[in-house]
PDB file of C-alpha atoms in Angstrom:
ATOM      1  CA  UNK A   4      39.229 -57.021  56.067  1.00  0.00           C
ATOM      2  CA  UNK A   5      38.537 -53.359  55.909  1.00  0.00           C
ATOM      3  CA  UNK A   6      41.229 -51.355  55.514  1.00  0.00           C
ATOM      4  CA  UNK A   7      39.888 -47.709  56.833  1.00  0.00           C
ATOM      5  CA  UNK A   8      41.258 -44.368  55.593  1.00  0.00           C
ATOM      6  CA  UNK A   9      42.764 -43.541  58.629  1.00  0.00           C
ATOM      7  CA  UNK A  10      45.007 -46.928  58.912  1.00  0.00           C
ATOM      8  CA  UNK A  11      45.965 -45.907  55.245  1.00  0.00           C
ATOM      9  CA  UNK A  12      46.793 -43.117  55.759  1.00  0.00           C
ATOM     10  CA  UNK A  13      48.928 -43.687  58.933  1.00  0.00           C
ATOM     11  CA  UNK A  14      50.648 -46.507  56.897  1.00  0.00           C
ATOM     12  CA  UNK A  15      52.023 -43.559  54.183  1.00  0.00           C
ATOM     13  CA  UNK A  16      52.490 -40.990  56.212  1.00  0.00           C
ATOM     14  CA  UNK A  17      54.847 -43.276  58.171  1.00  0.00           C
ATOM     15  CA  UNK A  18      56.058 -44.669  54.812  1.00  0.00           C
ATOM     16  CA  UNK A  19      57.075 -41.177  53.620  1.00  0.00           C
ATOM     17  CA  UNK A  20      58.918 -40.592  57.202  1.00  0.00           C
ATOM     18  CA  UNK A  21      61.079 -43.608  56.909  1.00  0.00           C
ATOM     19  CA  UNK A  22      61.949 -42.137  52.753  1.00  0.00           C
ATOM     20  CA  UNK A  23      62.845 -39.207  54.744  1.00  0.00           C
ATOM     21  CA  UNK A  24      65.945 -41.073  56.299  1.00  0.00           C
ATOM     22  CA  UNK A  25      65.831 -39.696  59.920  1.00  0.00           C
ATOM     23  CA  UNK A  26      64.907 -35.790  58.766  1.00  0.00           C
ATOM     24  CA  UNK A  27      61.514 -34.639  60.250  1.00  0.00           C
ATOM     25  CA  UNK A  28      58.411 -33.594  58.336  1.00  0.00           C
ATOM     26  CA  UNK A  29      56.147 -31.417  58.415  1.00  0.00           C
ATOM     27  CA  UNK A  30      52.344 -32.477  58.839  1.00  0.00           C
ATOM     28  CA  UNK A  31      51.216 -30.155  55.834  1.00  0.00           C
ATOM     29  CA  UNK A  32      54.360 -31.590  53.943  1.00  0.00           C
ATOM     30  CA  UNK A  33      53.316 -34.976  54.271  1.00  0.00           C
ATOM     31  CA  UNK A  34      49.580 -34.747  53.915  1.00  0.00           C
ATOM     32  CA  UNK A  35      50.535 -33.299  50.446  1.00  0.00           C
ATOM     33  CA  UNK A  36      53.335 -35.595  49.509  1.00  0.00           C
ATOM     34  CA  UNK A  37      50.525 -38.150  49.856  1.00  0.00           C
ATOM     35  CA  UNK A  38      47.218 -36.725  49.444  1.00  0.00           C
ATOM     36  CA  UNK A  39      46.182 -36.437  52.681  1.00  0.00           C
ATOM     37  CA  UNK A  40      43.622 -33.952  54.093  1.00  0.00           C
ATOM     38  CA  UNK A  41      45.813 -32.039  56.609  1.00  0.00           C
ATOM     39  CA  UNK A  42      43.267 -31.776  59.386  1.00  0.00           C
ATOM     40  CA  UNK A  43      42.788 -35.799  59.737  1.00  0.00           C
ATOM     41  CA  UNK A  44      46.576 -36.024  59.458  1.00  0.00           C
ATOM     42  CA  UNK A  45      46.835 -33.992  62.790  1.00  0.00           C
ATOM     43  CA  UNK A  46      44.820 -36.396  64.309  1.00  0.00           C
ATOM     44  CA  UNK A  47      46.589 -39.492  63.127  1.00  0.00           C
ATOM     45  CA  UNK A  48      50.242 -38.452  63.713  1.00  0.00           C
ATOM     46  CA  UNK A  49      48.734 -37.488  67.312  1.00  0.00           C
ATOM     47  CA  UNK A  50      47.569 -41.200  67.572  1.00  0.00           C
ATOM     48  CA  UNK A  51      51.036 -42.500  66.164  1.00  0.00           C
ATOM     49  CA  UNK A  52      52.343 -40.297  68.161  1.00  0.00           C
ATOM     50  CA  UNK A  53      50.977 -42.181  71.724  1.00  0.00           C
ATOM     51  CA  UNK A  54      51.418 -45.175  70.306  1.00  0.00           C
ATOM     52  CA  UNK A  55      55.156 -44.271  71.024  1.00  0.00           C
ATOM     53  CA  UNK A  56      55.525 -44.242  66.895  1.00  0.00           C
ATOM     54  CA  UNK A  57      56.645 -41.271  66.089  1.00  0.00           C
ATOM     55  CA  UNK A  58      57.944 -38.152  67.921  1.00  0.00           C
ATOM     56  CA  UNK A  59      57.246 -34.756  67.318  1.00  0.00           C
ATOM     57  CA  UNK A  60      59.153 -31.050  68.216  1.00  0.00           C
ATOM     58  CA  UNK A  61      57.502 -27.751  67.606  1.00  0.00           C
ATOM     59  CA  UNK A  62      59.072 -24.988  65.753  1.00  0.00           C
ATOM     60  CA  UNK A  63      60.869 -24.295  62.422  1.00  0.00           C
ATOM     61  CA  UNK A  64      63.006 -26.886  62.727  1.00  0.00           C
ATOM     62  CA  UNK A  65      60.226 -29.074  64.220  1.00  0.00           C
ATOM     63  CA  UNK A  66      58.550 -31.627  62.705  1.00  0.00           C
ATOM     64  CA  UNK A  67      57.608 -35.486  62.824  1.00  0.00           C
ATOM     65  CA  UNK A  68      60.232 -38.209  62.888  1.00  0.00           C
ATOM     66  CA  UNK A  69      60.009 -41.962  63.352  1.00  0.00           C
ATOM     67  CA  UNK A  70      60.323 -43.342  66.783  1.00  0.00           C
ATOM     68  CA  UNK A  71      62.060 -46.403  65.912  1.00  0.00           C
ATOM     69  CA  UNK A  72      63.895 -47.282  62.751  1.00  0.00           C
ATOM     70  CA  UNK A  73      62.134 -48.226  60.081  1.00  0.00           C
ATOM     71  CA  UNK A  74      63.238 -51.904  60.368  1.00  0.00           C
ATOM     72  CA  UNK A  75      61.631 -52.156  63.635  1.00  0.00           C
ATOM     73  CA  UNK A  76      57.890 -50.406  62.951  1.00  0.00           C
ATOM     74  CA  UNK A  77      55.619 -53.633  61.105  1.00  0.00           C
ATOM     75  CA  UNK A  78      52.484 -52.537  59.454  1.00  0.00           C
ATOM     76  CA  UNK A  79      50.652 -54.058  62.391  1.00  0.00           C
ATOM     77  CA  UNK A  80      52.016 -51.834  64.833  1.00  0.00           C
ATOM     78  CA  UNK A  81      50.904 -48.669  62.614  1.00  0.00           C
ATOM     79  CA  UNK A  82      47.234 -50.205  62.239  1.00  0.00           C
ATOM     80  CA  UNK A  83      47.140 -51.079  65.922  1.00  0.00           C
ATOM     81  CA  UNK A  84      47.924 -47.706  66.967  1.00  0.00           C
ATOM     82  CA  UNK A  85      45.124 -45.969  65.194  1.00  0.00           C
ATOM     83  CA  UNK A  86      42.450 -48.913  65.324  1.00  0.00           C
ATOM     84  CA  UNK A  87      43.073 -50.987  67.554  1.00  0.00           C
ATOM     85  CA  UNK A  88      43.430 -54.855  67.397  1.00  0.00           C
ATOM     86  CA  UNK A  89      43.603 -56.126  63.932  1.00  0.00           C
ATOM     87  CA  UNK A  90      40.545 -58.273  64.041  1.00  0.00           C
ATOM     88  CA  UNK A  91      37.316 -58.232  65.823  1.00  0.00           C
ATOM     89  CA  UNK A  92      34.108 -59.601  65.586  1.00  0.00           C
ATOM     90  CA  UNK A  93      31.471 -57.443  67.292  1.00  0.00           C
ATOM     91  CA  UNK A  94      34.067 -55.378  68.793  1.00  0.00           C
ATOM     92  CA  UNK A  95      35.192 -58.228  70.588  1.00  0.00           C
ATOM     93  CA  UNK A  96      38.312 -60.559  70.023  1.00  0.00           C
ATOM     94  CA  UNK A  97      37.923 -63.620  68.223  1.00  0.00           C
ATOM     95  CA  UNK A  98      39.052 -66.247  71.539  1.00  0.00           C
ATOM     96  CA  UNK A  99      36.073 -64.362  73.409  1.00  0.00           C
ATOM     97  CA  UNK A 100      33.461 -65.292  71.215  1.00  0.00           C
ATOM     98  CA  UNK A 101      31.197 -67.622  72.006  1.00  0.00           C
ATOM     99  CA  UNK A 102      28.724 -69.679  69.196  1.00  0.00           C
ATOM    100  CA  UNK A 103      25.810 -71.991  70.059  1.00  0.00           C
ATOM    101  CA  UNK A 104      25.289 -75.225  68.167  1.00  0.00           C
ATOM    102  CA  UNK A 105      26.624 -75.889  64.479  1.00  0.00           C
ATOM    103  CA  UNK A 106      27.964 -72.216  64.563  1.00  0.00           C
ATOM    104  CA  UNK A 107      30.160 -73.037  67.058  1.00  0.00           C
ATOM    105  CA  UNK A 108      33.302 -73.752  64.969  1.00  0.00           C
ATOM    106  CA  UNK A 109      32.791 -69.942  63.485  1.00  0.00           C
ATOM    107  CA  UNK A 110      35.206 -69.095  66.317  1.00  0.00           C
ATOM    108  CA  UNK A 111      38.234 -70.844  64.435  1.00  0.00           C
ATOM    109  CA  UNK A 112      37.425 -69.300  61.446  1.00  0.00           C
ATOM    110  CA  UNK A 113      37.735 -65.865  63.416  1.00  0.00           C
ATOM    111  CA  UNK A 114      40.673 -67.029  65.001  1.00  0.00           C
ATOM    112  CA  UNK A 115      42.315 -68.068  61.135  1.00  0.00           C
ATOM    113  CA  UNK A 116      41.451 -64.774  59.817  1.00  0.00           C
ATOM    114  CA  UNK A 117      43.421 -63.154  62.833  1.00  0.00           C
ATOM    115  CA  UNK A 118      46.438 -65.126  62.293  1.00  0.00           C
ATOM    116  CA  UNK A 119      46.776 -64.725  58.524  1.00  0.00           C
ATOM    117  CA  UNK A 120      46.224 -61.198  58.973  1.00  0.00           C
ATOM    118  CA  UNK A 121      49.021 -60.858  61.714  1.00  0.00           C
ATOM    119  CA  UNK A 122      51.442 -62.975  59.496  1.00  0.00           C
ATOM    120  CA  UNK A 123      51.101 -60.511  56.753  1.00  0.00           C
ATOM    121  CA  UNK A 124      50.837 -56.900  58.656  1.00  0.00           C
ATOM    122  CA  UNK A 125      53.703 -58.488  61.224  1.00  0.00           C
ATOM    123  CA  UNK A 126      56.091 -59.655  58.964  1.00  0.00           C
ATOM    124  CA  UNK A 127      56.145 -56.355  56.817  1.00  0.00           C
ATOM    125  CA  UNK A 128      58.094 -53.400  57.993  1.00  0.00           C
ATOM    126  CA  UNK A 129      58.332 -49.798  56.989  1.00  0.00           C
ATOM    127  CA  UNK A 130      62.110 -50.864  56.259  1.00  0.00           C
ATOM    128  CA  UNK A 131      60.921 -53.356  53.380  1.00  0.00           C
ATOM    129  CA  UNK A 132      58.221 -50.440  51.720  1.00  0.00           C
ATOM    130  CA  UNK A 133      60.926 -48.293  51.297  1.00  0.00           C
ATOM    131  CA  UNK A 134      63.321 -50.302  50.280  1.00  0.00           C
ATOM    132  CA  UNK A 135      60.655 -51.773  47.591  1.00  0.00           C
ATOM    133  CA  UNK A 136      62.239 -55.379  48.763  1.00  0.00           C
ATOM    134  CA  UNK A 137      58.916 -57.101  50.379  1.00  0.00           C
ATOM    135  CA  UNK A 138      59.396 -60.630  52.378  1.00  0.00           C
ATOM    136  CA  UNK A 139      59.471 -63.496  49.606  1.00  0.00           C
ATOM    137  CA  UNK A 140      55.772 -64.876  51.791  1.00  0.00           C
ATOM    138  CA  UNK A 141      54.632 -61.478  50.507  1.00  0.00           C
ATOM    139  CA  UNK A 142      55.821 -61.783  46.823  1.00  0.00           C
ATOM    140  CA  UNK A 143      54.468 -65.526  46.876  1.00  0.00           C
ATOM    141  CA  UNK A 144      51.194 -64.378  48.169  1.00  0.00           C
ATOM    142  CA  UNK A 145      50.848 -61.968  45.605  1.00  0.00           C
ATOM    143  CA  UNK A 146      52.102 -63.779  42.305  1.00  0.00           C
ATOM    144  CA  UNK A 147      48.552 -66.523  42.690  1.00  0.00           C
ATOM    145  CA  UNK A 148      46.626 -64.617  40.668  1.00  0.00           C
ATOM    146  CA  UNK A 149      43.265 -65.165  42.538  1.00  0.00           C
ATOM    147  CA  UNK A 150      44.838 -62.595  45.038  1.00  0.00           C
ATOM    148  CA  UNK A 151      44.254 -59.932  42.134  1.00  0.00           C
ATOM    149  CA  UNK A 152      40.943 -61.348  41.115  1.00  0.00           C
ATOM    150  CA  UNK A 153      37.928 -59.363  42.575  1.00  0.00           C
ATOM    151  CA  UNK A 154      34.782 -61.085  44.184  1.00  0.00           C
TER     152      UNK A 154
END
């Protein structure tokens, strides 16, 4: 999986709004609270921002605020809302694919990929980031240590 700058970066920014506990933030605030280059994070808080994620009011005491509590926005949602479904082949989704011969069975593989993917990005919530208090799946996942081994 490739995880692009703009899903990362829609994954902190929303990361630094739940920190915020309910106060809004400014774009140029949070772009340098986490690196970001301000222009891009216009255009990702206006995607988050359709995708019903976060809200937004101009002014002084304007800014960006969470939509939802934080126990309520997964991962998935965020990476949905700036890039669509979480896995594709071909720009197409892995039940509408459609191999000849031995390559047939390819499609399940797809179709694993997809599902391992959603039980990760689904079952982890702004809510746990914050809190630093990930799902035990998460923490078992992590503590193989072929998931920190690079290939």
């Amino acid at each position: 999986m490739h995880i692009t700058a703009k899903a990362d970066y829609a994954v902190r920014t929303l990361i630094e709004l739940a920190a915020a506990g309910g106060l809004p933030g400014k774009a140029e605030a949070l772009a340098g609270a986490q690196n970001i280059p301000h222009k891009f994070l216009e255009s990702v808080l206006s995607d988050l921002r359709r995708a019903d994620l976060v809200r937004s009011r101009r002014g002084p005491d304007g800014g960006y605020w969470l939509a939802r509590p934080p126990a309520e926005i997964s991962v998935a949602d965020i990476v949905r809302a700036v890039e669509g479904p979480l896995a594709s082949v071909r720009g197409q989704r892995p039940e509408d694919v459609d191999y000849p011969g031995p390559a047939k069975p390819l499609q399940l593989v797809w179709l694993a990929v997809r599902a391992n993917m959603r039980a990760v990005l689904e079952g982890v919530f702004l809510a746990d980031i914050v809190d630093g208090d990930l799902p035990p799946f998460v923490s078992e996942l992590i503590a193989d240590p072929e998931a920190w081994t690079r290939r």
